[in-house]
PDB file of C-alpha atoms and ligand atoms in Angstrom:
ATOM      1  CA  MET A 157      -7.924 -13.156  26.496  1.00  0.00           C
ATOM      2  CA  LYS A 158      -6.961 -15.322  23.538  1.00  0.00           C
ATOM      3  CA  ASP A 159      -4.518 -13.734  21.088  1.00  0.00           C
ATOM      4  CA  ARG A 160      -5.904 -13.013  17.664  1.00  0.00           C
ATOM      5  CA  ILE A 161      -3.363 -13.872  15.005  1.00  0.00           C
ATOM      6  CA  THR A 162      -3.905 -12.757  11.430  1.00  0.00           C
ATOM      7  CA  MET A 163      -1.914 -13.024   8.231  1.00  0.00           C
ATOM      8  CA  GLY A 164      -1.564 -10.667   5.288  1.00  0.00           C
ATOM      9  CA  LEU A 165      -0.225 -11.952   1.983  1.00  0.00           C
ATOM     10  CA  ASP A 166       0.814  -9.525  -0.742  1.00  0.00           C
ATOM     11  CA  ALA A 167       1.168 -11.561  -3.914  1.00  0.00           C
ATOM     12  CA  GLY A 168       2.924  -8.830  -5.895  1.00  0.00           C
ATOM     13  CA  SER A 169       3.922  -8.731  -9.539  1.00  0.00           C
ATOM     14  CA  THR A 170       7.603  -9.290  -8.826  1.00  0.00           C
ATOM     15  CA  THR A 171       7.837 -10.123  -5.116  1.00  0.00           C
ATOM     16  CA  SER A 172       5.698 -11.892  -2.531  1.00  0.00           C
ATOM     17  CA  LYS A 173       5.391 -10.518   0.975  1.00  0.00           C
ATOM     18  CA  CYS A 174       3.784 -11.936   4.092  1.00  0.00           C
ATOM     19  CA  VAL A 175       3.172 -10.424   7.543  1.00  0.00           C
ATOM     20  CA  ILE A 176       1.838 -12.202  10.625  1.00  0.00           C
ATOM     21  CA  LEU A 177       0.247  -9.921  13.166  1.00  0.00           C
ATOM     22  CA  LYS A 178      -0.781 -10.460  16.808  1.00  0.00           C
ATOM     23  CA  ASN A 179      -3.838  -8.560  18.020  1.00  0.00           C
ATOM     24  CA  GLY A 180      -3.564  -6.075  15.156  1.00  0.00           C
ATOM     25  CA  GLU A 181      -0.453  -4.595  16.750  1.00  0.00           C
ATOM     26  CA  THR A 182       2.633  -6.732  16.970  1.00  0.00           C
ATOM     27  CA  VAL A 183       4.409  -8.159  13.937  1.00  0.00           C
ATOM     28  CA  LEU A 184       5.309 -11.745  14.899  1.00  0.00           C
ATOM     29  CA  GLY A 185       7.031 -12.571  11.635  1.00  0.00           C
ATOM     30  CA  SER A 186       7.391 -11.460   8.046  1.00  0.00           C
ATOM     31  CA  ALA A 187       9.014 -12.470   4.778  1.00  0.00           C
ATOM     32  CA  VAL A 188       9.892 -10.978   1.409  1.00  0.00           C
ATOM     33  CA  ILE A 189      10.544 -13.414  -1.447  1.00  0.00           C
ATOM     34  CA  GLY A 190      11.883 -12.184  -4.774  1.00  0.00           C
ATOM     35  CA  ALA A 191       9.311 -14.081  -6.870  1.00  0.00           C
ATOM     36  CA  GLY A 192       5.812 -12.820  -7.528  1.00  0.00           C
ATOM     37  CA  THR A 193       2.360 -14.150  -8.186  1.00  0.00           C
ATOM     38  CA  GLY A 194       2.000 -17.374 -10.181  1.00  0.00           C
ATOM     39  CA  THR A 195       5.349 -18.699  -8.913  1.00  0.00           C
ATOM     40  CA  SER A 196       6.407 -20.486  -5.731  1.00  0.00           C
ATOM     41  CA  GLY A 197       6.919 -16.989  -4.211  1.00  0.00           C
ATOM     42  CA  PRO A 198       3.611 -16.546  -2.324  1.00  0.00           C
ATOM     43  CA  GLY A 199       3.769 -20.052  -0.781  1.00  0.00           C
ATOM     44  CA  ARG A 200       7.379 -19.558   0.254  1.00  0.00           C
ATOM     45  CA  ALA A 201       6.584 -16.144   1.752  1.00  0.00           C
ATOM     46  CA  VAL A 202       3.816 -17.731   3.863  1.00  0.00           C
ATOM     47  CA  SER A 203       6.007 -20.600   5.158  1.00  0.00           C
ATOM     48  CA  GLN A 204       8.951 -18.301   5.859  1.00  0.00           C
ATOM     49  CA  ALA A 205       6.784 -15.817   7.781  1.00  0.00           C
ATOM     50  CA  LEU A 206       5.179 -18.674   9.767  1.00  0.00           C
ATOM     51  CA  SER A 207       8.551 -20.055  10.781  1.00  0.00           C
ATOM     52  CA  ALA A 208       9.895 -16.572  11.598  1.00  0.00           C
ATOM     53  CA  ALA A 209       6.844 -16.069  13.831  1.00  0.00           C
ATOM     54  CA  GLY A 210       7.236 -19.548  15.329  1.00  0.00           C
ATOM     55  CA  ILE A 211       3.580 -20.368  14.822  1.00  0.00           C
ATOM     56  CA  LYS A 212       1.569 -23.018  12.990  1.00  0.00           C
ATOM     57  CA  GLU A 213      -0.825 -22.341  10.130  1.00  0.00           C
ATOM     58  CA  GLU A 214      -3.815 -23.502  12.243  1.00  0.00           C
ATOM     59  CA  GLN A 215      -3.172 -20.695  14.721  1.00  0.00           C
ATOM     60  CA  ILE A 216      -4.054 -18.059  12.100  1.00  0.00           C
ATOM     61  CA  GLY A 217      -7.507 -16.689  12.897  1.00  0.00           C
ATOM     62  CA  LEU A 218      -7.988 -15.062   9.491  1.00  0.00           C
ATOM     63  CA  ARG A 219      -5.833 -14.359   6.463  1.00  0.00           C
ATOM     64  CA  ALA A 220      -6.327 -11.680   3.843  1.00  0.00           C
ATOM     65  CA  ALA A 221      -4.651 -11.328   0.468  1.00  0.00           C
ATOM     66  CA  THR A 222      -3.731  -8.307  -1.596  1.00  0.00           C
ATOM     67  CA  GLY A 223      -1.454  -7.563  -4.539  1.00  0.00           C
ATOM     68  CA  TYR A 224      -1.634  -8.303  -8.229  1.00  0.00           C
ATOM     69  CA  GLY A 225      -2.324 -12.026  -7.670  1.00  0.00           C
ATOM     70  CA  ARG A 226      -4.726 -11.642  -4.712  1.00  0.00           C
ATOM     71  CA  ASN A 227      -7.721 -13.302  -6.371  1.00  0.00           C
ATOM     72  CA  ARG A 228      -5.960 -16.655  -6.398  1.00  0.00           C
ATOM     73  CA  TYR A 229      -6.372 -16.659  -2.593  1.00  0.00           C
ATOM     74  CA  ALA A 230     -10.050 -15.644  -2.498  1.00  0.00           C
ATOM     75  CA  GLU A 231     -11.089 -19.015  -1.056  1.00  0.00           C
ATOM     76  CA  GLU A 232      -8.739 -18.695   1.897  1.00  0.00           C
ATOM     77  CA  GLY A 233     -10.080 -15.400   3.206  1.00  0.00           C
ATOM     78  CA  PRO A 234     -10.982 -11.830   2.269  1.00  0.00           C
ATOM     79  CA  VAL A 235      -9.127 -10.056  -0.530  1.00  0.00           C
ATOM     80  CA  LEU A 236      -8.517  -6.329  -0.790  1.00  0.00           C
ATOM     81  CA  SER A 237      -6.988  -4.097  -3.431  1.00  0.00           C
ATOM     82  CA  GLU A 238      -3.409  -2.920  -3.095  1.00  0.00           C
ATOM     83  CA  LEU A 239      -4.725   0.633  -2.851  1.00  0.00           C
ATOM     84  CA  SER A 240      -6.819  -0.255   0.205  1.00  0.00           C
ATOM     85  CA  ALA A 241      -4.038  -2.312   1.797  1.00  0.00           C
ATOM     86  CA  HIS A 242      -1.457   0.460   1.410  1.00  0.00           C
ATOM     87  CA  ALA A 243      -3.913   3.090   2.658  1.00  0.00           C
ATOM     88  CA  ILE A 244      -4.756   0.997   5.770  1.00  0.00           C
ATOM     89  CA  ALA A 245      -1.064   0.441   6.536  1.00  0.00           C
ATOM     90  CA  ALA A 246      -0.106   4.077   5.972  1.00  0.00           C
ATOM     91  CA  ALA A 247      -2.937   5.390   8.153  1.00  0.00           C
ATOM     92  CA  ALA A 248      -1.848   3.026  10.961  1.00  0.00           C
ATOM     93  CA  LEU A 249       1.908   3.547  10.686  1.00  0.00           C
ATOM     94  CA  PHE A 250       1.949   7.230   9.733  1.00  0.00           C
ATOM     95  CA  PRO A 251      -1.194   8.744  11.284  1.00  0.00           C
ATOM     96  CA  GLY A 252      -2.251  11.961   9.587  1.00  0.00           C
ATOM     97  CA  VAL A 253      -0.713  11.082   6.201  1.00  0.00           C
ATOM     98  CA  ARG A 254      -2.672  12.809   3.401  1.00  0.00           C
ATOM     99  CA  THR A 255      -0.748  11.701   0.310  1.00  0.00           C
ATOM    100  CA  LEU A 256       0.771   8.257  -0.103  1.00  0.00           C
ATOM    101  CA  ILE A 257       3.146   7.394  -2.920  1.00  0.00           C
ATOM    102  CA  ASP A 258       3.570   3.677  -3.553  1.00  0.00           C
ATOM    103  CA  ILE A 259       6.090   2.588  -6.162  1.00  0.00           C
ATOM    104  CA  GLY A 260       6.258  -1.149  -6.740  1.00  0.00           C
ATOM    105  CA  GLY A 261       7.848  -3.434  -9.267  1.00  0.00           C
ATOM    106  CA  GLN A 262       5.392  -2.806 -12.059  1.00  0.00           C
ATOM    107  CA  ASP A 263       3.320   0.226 -11.216  1.00  0.00           C
ATOM    108  CA  ALA A 264       3.250   3.503  -9.309  1.00  0.00           C
ATOM    109  CA  LYS A 265       0.263   4.754  -7.357  1.00  0.00           C
ATOM    110  CA  VAL A 266      -0.540   7.990  -5.605  1.00  0.00           C
ATOM    111  CA  ILE A 267      -3.301   7.879  -3.005  1.00  0.00           C
ATOM    112  CA  SER A 268      -5.099  10.757  -1.342  1.00  0.00           C
ATOM    113  CA  LEU A 269      -6.360  10.127   2.197  1.00  0.00           C
ATOM    114  CA  ASN A 270      -8.722  12.223   4.291  1.00  0.00           C
ATOM    115  CA  GLU A 271      -8.124  13.307   7.890  1.00  0.00           C
ATOM    116  CA  ARG A 272      -9.647  10.002   9.083  1.00  0.00           C
ATOM    117  CA  GLY A 273      -7.114   8.004   7.075  1.00  0.00           C
ATOM    118  CA  GLN A 274      -9.638   6.898   4.453  1.00  0.00           C
ATOM    119  CA  LEU A 275      -8.782   6.631   0.785  1.00  0.00           C
ATOM    120  CA  VAL A 276     -10.548   9.395  -1.132  1.00  0.00           C
ATOM    121  CA  ASN A 277      -8.878   9.387  -4.544  1.00  0.00           C
ATOM    122  CA  PHE A 278      -5.968   7.863  -6.418  1.00  0.00           C
ATOM    123  CA  LEU A 279      -4.008   7.912  -9.664  1.00  0.00           C
ATOM    124  CA  MET A 280      -1.999   5.047 -11.034  1.00  0.00           C
ATOM    125  CA  ASN A 281       0.597   4.434 -13.713  1.00  0.00           C
ATOM    126  CA  ASP A 282       0.359   0.793 -14.683  1.00  0.00           C
ATOM    127  CA  LYS A 283       0.723   1.235 -18.405  1.00  0.00           C
ATOM    128  CA  CYS A 284       4.375   2.058 -18.680  1.00  0.00           C
ATOM    129  CA  ALA A 285       7.504   0.764 -16.926  1.00  0.00           C
ATOM    130  CA  ALA A 286       9.039   4.244 -16.653  1.00  0.00           C
ATOM    131  CA  GLY A 287       8.675   5.553 -13.119  1.00  0.00           C
ATOM    132  CA  THR A 288       8.391   2.052 -11.630  1.00  0.00           C
ATOM    133  CA  GLY A 289      10.720  -0.415  -9.936  1.00  0.00           C
ATOM    134  CA  ARG A 290      11.089  -2.237 -13.228  1.00  0.00           C
ATOM    135  CA  PHE A 291      12.687   0.855 -14.782  1.00  0.00           C
ATOM    136  CA  LEU A 292      15.217   0.926 -11.926  1.00  0.00           C
ATOM    137  CA  GLU A 293      15.908  -2.801 -12.312  1.00  0.00           C
ATOM    138  CA  VAL A 294      16.577  -2.401 -16.049  1.00  0.00           C
ATOM    139  CA  MET A 295      18.882   0.572 -15.489  1.00  0.00           C
ATOM    140  CA  ALA A 296      20.730  -1.114 -12.613  1.00  0.00           C
ATOM    141  CA  ARG A 297      21.400  -4.114 -14.857  1.00  0.00           C
ATOM    142  CA  VAL A 298      22.855  -1.927 -17.606  1.00  0.00           C
ATOM    143  CA  LEU A 299      25.162  -0.313 -15.037  1.00  0.00           C
ATOM    144  CA  GLU A 300      26.098  -3.699 -13.516  1.00  0.00           C
ATOM    145  CA  LEU A 301      24.661  -2.670 -10.165  1.00  0.00           C
ATOM    146  CA  SER A 302      22.048  -4.165  -7.870  1.00  0.00           C
ATOM    147  CA  VAL A 303      18.974  -2.095  -6.961  1.00  0.00           C
ATOM    148  CA  GLU A 304      20.289  -2.100  -3.377  1.00  0.00           C
ATOM    149  CA  GLU A 305      23.428  -0.217  -4.523  1.00  0.00           C
ATOM    150  CA  LEU A 306      21.608   2.591  -6.344  1.00  0.00           C
ATOM    151  CA  ALA A 307      21.031   4.903  -3.353  1.00  0.00           C
ATOM    152  CA  GLN A 308      24.689   4.860  -2.330  1.00  0.00           C
ATOM    153  CA  ARG A 309      25.797   5.610  -5.898  1.00  0.00           C
ATOM    154  CA  ASP A 310      23.331   8.481  -6.100  1.00  0.00           C
ATOM    155  CA  ALA A 311      24.622   9.958  -2.812  1.00  0.00           C
ATOM    156  CA  ALA A 312      28.149   9.991  -4.267  1.00  0.00           C
ATOM    157  CA  SER A 313      27.120  11.812  -7.461  1.00  0.00           C
ATOM    158  CA  LEU A 314      28.785  15.198  -7.980  1.00  0.00           C
ATOM    159  CA  SER A 315      26.979  16.322 -11.119  1.00  0.00           C
ATOM    160  CA  PRO A 316      23.842  14.362 -11.989  1.00  0.00           C
ATOM    161  CA  VAL A 317      23.082  14.035 -15.698  1.00  0.00           C
ATOM    162  CA  SER A 318      19.607  14.448 -16.992  1.00  0.00           C
ATOM    163  CA  ILE A 319      17.954  11.498 -18.737  1.00  0.00           C
ATOM    164  CA  SER A 320      15.680  12.982 -21.355  1.00  0.00           C
ATOM    165  CA  SER A 321      13.954   9.838 -22.687  1.00  0.00           C
ATOM    166  CA  THR A 322      10.739   9.058 -20.873  1.00  0.00           C
ATOM    167  CA  CYS A 323      10.383   5.546 -22.309  1.00  0.00           C
ATOM    168  CA  THR A 324      12.295   2.724 -20.574  1.00  0.00           C
ATOM    169  CA  VAL A 325      13.637   1.289 -23.824  1.00  0.00           C
ATOM    170  CA  PHE A 326      14.881   4.663 -25.093  1.00  0.00           C
ATOM    171  CA  ALA A 327      16.208   5.628 -21.668  1.00  0.00           C
ATOM    172  CA  GLU A 328      18.208   2.395 -21.640  1.00  0.00           C
ATOM    173  CA  SER A 329      19.797   3.337 -24.991  1.00  0.00           C
ATOM    174  CA  GLU A 330      20.453   6.834 -23.674  1.00  0.00           C
ATOM    175  CA  VAL A 331      22.224   5.448 -20.584  1.00  0.00           C
ATOM    176  CA  ILE A 332      24.324   3.102 -22.753  1.00  0.00           C
ATOM    177  CA  SER A 333      25.289   5.984 -25.018  1.00  0.00           C
ATOM    178  CA  LYS A 334      26.243   8.155 -22.025  1.00  0.00           C
ATOM    179  CA  LEU A 335      28.309   5.274 -20.622  1.00  0.00           C
ATOM    180  CA  SER A 336      30.236   5.180 -23.887  1.00  0.00           C
ATOM    181  CA  GLU A 337      30.891   8.918 -23.470  1.00  0.00           C
ATOM    182  CA  ASN A 338      32.513   8.146 -20.094  1.00  0.00           C
ATOM    183  CA  VAL A 339      29.824   9.789 -17.982  1.00  0.00           C
ATOM    184  CA  GLN A 340      30.299   8.749 -14.338  1.00  0.00           C
ATOM    185  CA  ILE A 341      28.064   5.889 -13.209  1.00  0.00           C
ATOM    186  CA  ASN A 342      27.117   7.756 -10.017  1.00  0.00           C
ATOM    187  CA  ASP A 343      25.911  10.719 -12.102  1.00  0.00           C
ATOM    188  CA  LEU A 344      23.890   8.417 -14.342  1.00  0.00           C
ATOM    189  CA  VAL A 345      22.251   6.820 -11.307  1.00  0.00           C
ATOM    190  CA  ALA A 346      21.312  10.258  -9.962  1.00  0.00           C
ATOM    191  CA  GLY A 347      19.838  11.112 -13.388  1.00  0.00           C
ATOM    192  CA  ILE A 348      17.854   7.851 -13.422  1.00  0.00           C
ATOM    193  CA  HIS A 349      16.433   8.657  -9.982  1.00  0.00           C
ATOM    194  CA  GLY A 350      15.597  12.160 -11.194  1.00  0.00           C
ATOM    195  CA  SER A 351      13.648  10.627 -14.067  1.00  0.00           C
ATOM    196  CA  VAL A 352      11.594   8.388 -11.727  1.00  0.00           C
ATOM    197  CA  ALA A 353      11.016  11.377  -9.440  1.00  0.00           C
ATOM    198  CA  SER A 354       9.796  13.639 -12.207  1.00  0.00           C
ATOM    199  CA  LYS A 355       7.398  10.981 -13.564  1.00  0.00           C
ATOM    200  CA  THR A 356       5.999  10.339 -10.054  1.00  0.00           C
ATOM    201  CA  ALA A 357       5.769  14.042  -9.226  1.00  0.00           C
ATOM    202  CA  GLY A 358       3.629  14.467 -12.350  1.00  0.00           C
ATOM    203  CA  LEU A 359       1.122  11.939 -10.935  1.00  0.00           C
ATOM    204  CA  VAL A 360       1.188  13.635  -7.512  1.00  0.00           C
ATOM    205  CA  ARG A 361       0.519  17.062  -9.004  1.00  0.00           C
ATOM    206  CA  ARG A 362      -2.350  15.735 -11.126  1.00  0.00           C
ATOM    207  CA  LEU A 363      -3.972  14.267  -8.027  1.00  0.00           C
ATOM    208  CA  GLY A 364      -3.192  17.329  -5.899  1.00  0.00           C
ATOM    209  CA  LEU A 365      -0.390  17.415  -3.342  1.00  0.00           C
ATOM    210  CA  LYS A 366      -1.609  17.334   0.251  1.00  0.00           C
ATOM    211  CA  GLU A 367       0.877  17.219   3.090  1.00  0.00           C
ATOM    212  CA  PRO A 368       2.180  15.289   4.931  1.00  0.00           C
ATOM    213  CA  VAL A 369       3.425  12.879   2.301  1.00  0.00           C
ATOM    214  CA  GLY A 370       4.317   9.241   2.956  1.00  0.00           C
ATOM    215  CA  MET A 371       5.902   6.634   0.744  1.00  0.00           C
ATOM    216  CA  SER A 372       5.569   2.848   0.643  1.00  0.00           C
ATOM    217  CA  GLY A 373       6.438   0.009  -1.763  1.00  0.00           C
ATOM    218  CA  GLY A 374       9.796  -1.565  -2.540  1.00  0.00           C
ATOM    219  CA  VAL A 375      11.232   1.515  -4.259  1.00  0.00           C
ATOM    220  CA  ALA A 376      10.821   3.541  -1.032  1.00  0.00           C
ATOM    221  CA  GLN A 377      13.869   1.582   0.198  1.00  0.00           C
ATOM    222  CA  ASN A 378      15.893   3.512  -2.337  1.00  0.00           C
ATOM    223  CA  GLU A 379      16.809   6.741  -0.512  1.00  0.00           C
ATOM    224  CA  GLY A 380      18.038   8.234  -3.788  1.00  0.00           C
ATOM    225  CA  VAL A 381      14.525   8.123  -5.270  1.00  0.00           C
ATOM    226  CA  VAL A 382      12.997   9.435  -2.018  1.00  0.00           C
ATOM    227  CA  ARG A 383      15.444  12.384  -1.931  1.00  0.00           C
ATOM    228  CA  ALA A 384      14.912  13.211  -5.624  1.00  0.00           C
ATOM    229  CA  LEU A 385      11.147  13.084  -5.218  1.00  0.00           C
ATOM    230  CA  SER A 386      11.243  15.216  -2.104  1.00  0.00           C
ATOM    231  CA  ARG A 387      13.305  17.829  -3.998  1.00  0.00           C
ATOM    232  CA  GLU A 388      11.003  17.679  -7.019  1.00  0.00           C
ATOM    233  CA  LEU A 389       7.856  18.145  -4.903  1.00  0.00           C
ATOM    234  CA  GLY A 390       9.432  20.631  -2.491  1.00  0.00           C
ATOM    235  CA  THR A 391       8.164  18.712   0.528  1.00  0.00           C
ATOM    236  CA  GLU A 392       9.412  16.242   3.088  1.00  0.00           C
ATOM    237  CA  ILE A 393       8.601  12.574   2.415  1.00  0.00           C
ATOM    238  CA  THR A 394       8.290  10.121   5.288  1.00  0.00           C
ATOM    239  CA  VAL A 395       9.036   6.528   4.387  1.00  0.00           C
ATOM    240  CA  ILE A 396       6.564   4.144   6.048  1.00  0.00           C
ATOM    241  CA  PRO A 397       8.453   1.657   8.293  1.00  0.00           C
ATOM    242  CA  GLU A 398       9.340  -1.525   6.331  1.00  0.00           C
ATOM    243  CA  PRO A 399       7.872   0.015   3.154  1.00  0.00           C
ATOM    244  CA  GLN A 400       8.035  -3.141   1.032  1.00  0.00           C
ATOM    245  CA  LEU A 401       5.914  -4.979   3.628  1.00  0.00           C
ATOM    246  CA  SER A 402       3.316  -2.231   3.700  1.00  0.00           C
ATOM    247  CA  GLY A 403       0.705  -3.998   1.526  1.00  0.00           C
ATOM    248  CA  ALA A 404       1.034  -7.265   3.471  1.00  0.00           C
ATOM    249  CA  TYR A 405       0.865  -5.363   6.766  1.00  0.00           C
ATOM    250  CA  GLY A 406      -2.289  -3.540   5.612  1.00  0.00           C
ATOM    251  CA  ALA A 407      -3.846  -6.890   4.629  1.00  0.00           C
ATOM    252  CA  ALA A 408      -2.990  -8.447   8.025  1.00  0.00           C
ATOM    253  CA  LEU A 409      -4.526  -5.452   9.799  1.00  0.00           C
ATOM    254  CA  TYR A 410      -7.622  -5.670   7.596  1.00  0.00           C
ATOM    255  CA  ALA A 411      -7.942  -9.370   8.486  1.00  0.00           C
ATOM    256  CA  TYR A 412      -7.702  -8.463  12.185  1.00  0.00           C
ATOM    257  CA  ARG A 413     -10.475  -5.882  11.876  1.00  0.00           C
ATOM    258  CA  LYS A 414     -12.672  -8.403  10.009  1.00  0.00           C
ATOM    259  CA  LEU A 415     -12.007 -11.008  12.690  1.00  0.00           C
ATOM    260  CA  ILE A 416     -13.145  -8.622  15.432  1.00  0.00           C
ATOM    261  CA  GLN A 417     -16.238  -7.696  13.395  1.00  0.00           C
ATOM    262  CA  ASN A 418     -17.124 -11.366  12.859  1.00  0.00           C
ATOM    263  CA  GLU A 419     -16.896 -12.008  16.609  1.00  0.00           C
ATOM    264  CA  LYS A 420     -19.492  -9.353  17.386  1.00  0.00           C
ATOM    265  CA  PRO A 421     -22.892 -10.891  18.159  1.00  0.00           C
TER     266      PRO A 421
HETATM  267  P1  ADP B 123       5.532  -5.514  -6.285  1.00  0.00           P
HETATM  268  O1  ADP B 123       4.610  -5.526  -5.073  1.00  0.00           O
HETATM  269  O2  ADP B 123       4.916  -4.926  -7.505  1.00  0.00           O
HETATM  270  O3  ADP B 123       6.157  -6.846  -6.539  1.00  0.00           O
HETATM  271  P2  ADP B 123       7.462  -4.100  -4.577  1.00  0.00           P
HETATM  272  O4  ADP B 123       6.667  -3.086  -3.824  1.00  0.00           O
HETATM  273  O5  ADP B 123       7.877  -5.317  -3.836  1.00  0.00           O
HETATM  274  O6  ADP B 123       6.712  -4.496  -5.933  1.00  0.00           O
HETATM  275  O7  ADP B 123       8.740  -3.359  -5.185  1.00  0.00           O
HETATM  276  C1  ADP B 123       9.673  -4.005  -5.991  1.00  0.00           C
HETATM  277  C2  ADP B 123      10.713  -2.981  -6.427  1.00  0.00           C
HETATM  278  O8  ADP B 123      11.359  -2.441  -5.296  1.00  0.00           O
HETATM  279  C3  ADP B 123      11.818  -3.552  -7.294  1.00  0.00           C
HETATM  280  O9  ADP B 123      11.504  -3.388  -8.655  1.00  0.00           O
HETATM  281  C4  ADP B 123      13.042  -2.713  -6.936  1.00  0.00           C
HETATM  282  O10 ADP B 123      13.192  -1.642  -7.844  1.00  0.00           O
HETATM  283  C5  ADP B 123      12.719  -2.116  -5.589  1.00  0.00           C
HETATM  284  N1  ADP B 123      13.512  -2.648  -4.487  1.00  0.00           N
HETATM  285  C6  ADP B 123      13.329  -3.821  -3.832  1.00  0.00           C
HETATM  286  N2  ADP B 123      14.234  -3.986  -2.834  1.00  0.00           N
HETATM  287  C7  ADP B 123      15.007  -2.881  -2.852  1.00  0.00           C
HETATM  288  C8  ADP B 123      16.128  -2.434  -2.050  1.00  0.00           C
HETATM  289  N3  ADP B 123      16.618  -3.168  -1.033  1.00  0.00           N
HETATM  290  N4  ADP B 123      16.667  -1.248  -2.358  1.00  0.00           N
HETATM  291  C9  ADP B 123      16.181  -0.501  -3.361  1.00  0.00           C
HETATM  292  N5  ADP B 123      15.151  -0.858  -4.145  1.00  0.00           N
HETATM  293  C10 ADP B 123      14.560  -2.029  -3.896  1.00  0.00           C
END
């Protein structure tokens, strides 16, 4: 039987991700590029994933696009919302998941799934940077850290401080003022994670917490946020494998299912 190769492109707000999938099961190649929609990011993500997979563009049976900039790729194949893409990926990679938290660069989403893995409801914060990856990027910059270093700093915190400002701009001033008072950087990082966790937990509670809970999106790579959120919600949180690739993976799987459907007489 001929292999069916599909591609999923997630043209995100801050990063572009691409996954190439064989027969809806095996990831042949993937790429994450730190430049989002409207830049060279999506194109670079596609070429990097193709070369990682060792395949040529013509071998792709169908490609699907998701993410903030998905509509730019509507002529190349089907497009699906980020909510659908993340729900498809979560249901495949964490069967039985009932609540999915997805925190990306510019928004945070909470998705409720039924026992068949279908999306039934969602809530989204896309109006305010607080509680998103952008908030963490801003805070990391103030502390002269990279986002990759935040989790380790959090783990070393002995007495986390509380960040009371809910707005990113005010929280930034608050962090600067605490820095001038000689508060330990590790404790500030733990406080920053606590702030993201409490904002996200508010969304989860409004939607209704159903267990088990999974997490996807770039921020799920930050164990400090995952731990703080798990504490705040009083439940275990399972991070979806390769969480930043989750949307692209969901799109590649969607393309595979479409391909199979189209083949049916
Ligand atoms: P989008 O799809 O909106 O572009 P992503 O889901 O790719 O967003 O998430 C981007 C966010 O993920 C960044 O703002 C950053 O906070 C966080 N992030 C990315 N890589 C890492 C990492 N290695 N460790 C911790 N956080 C990360």
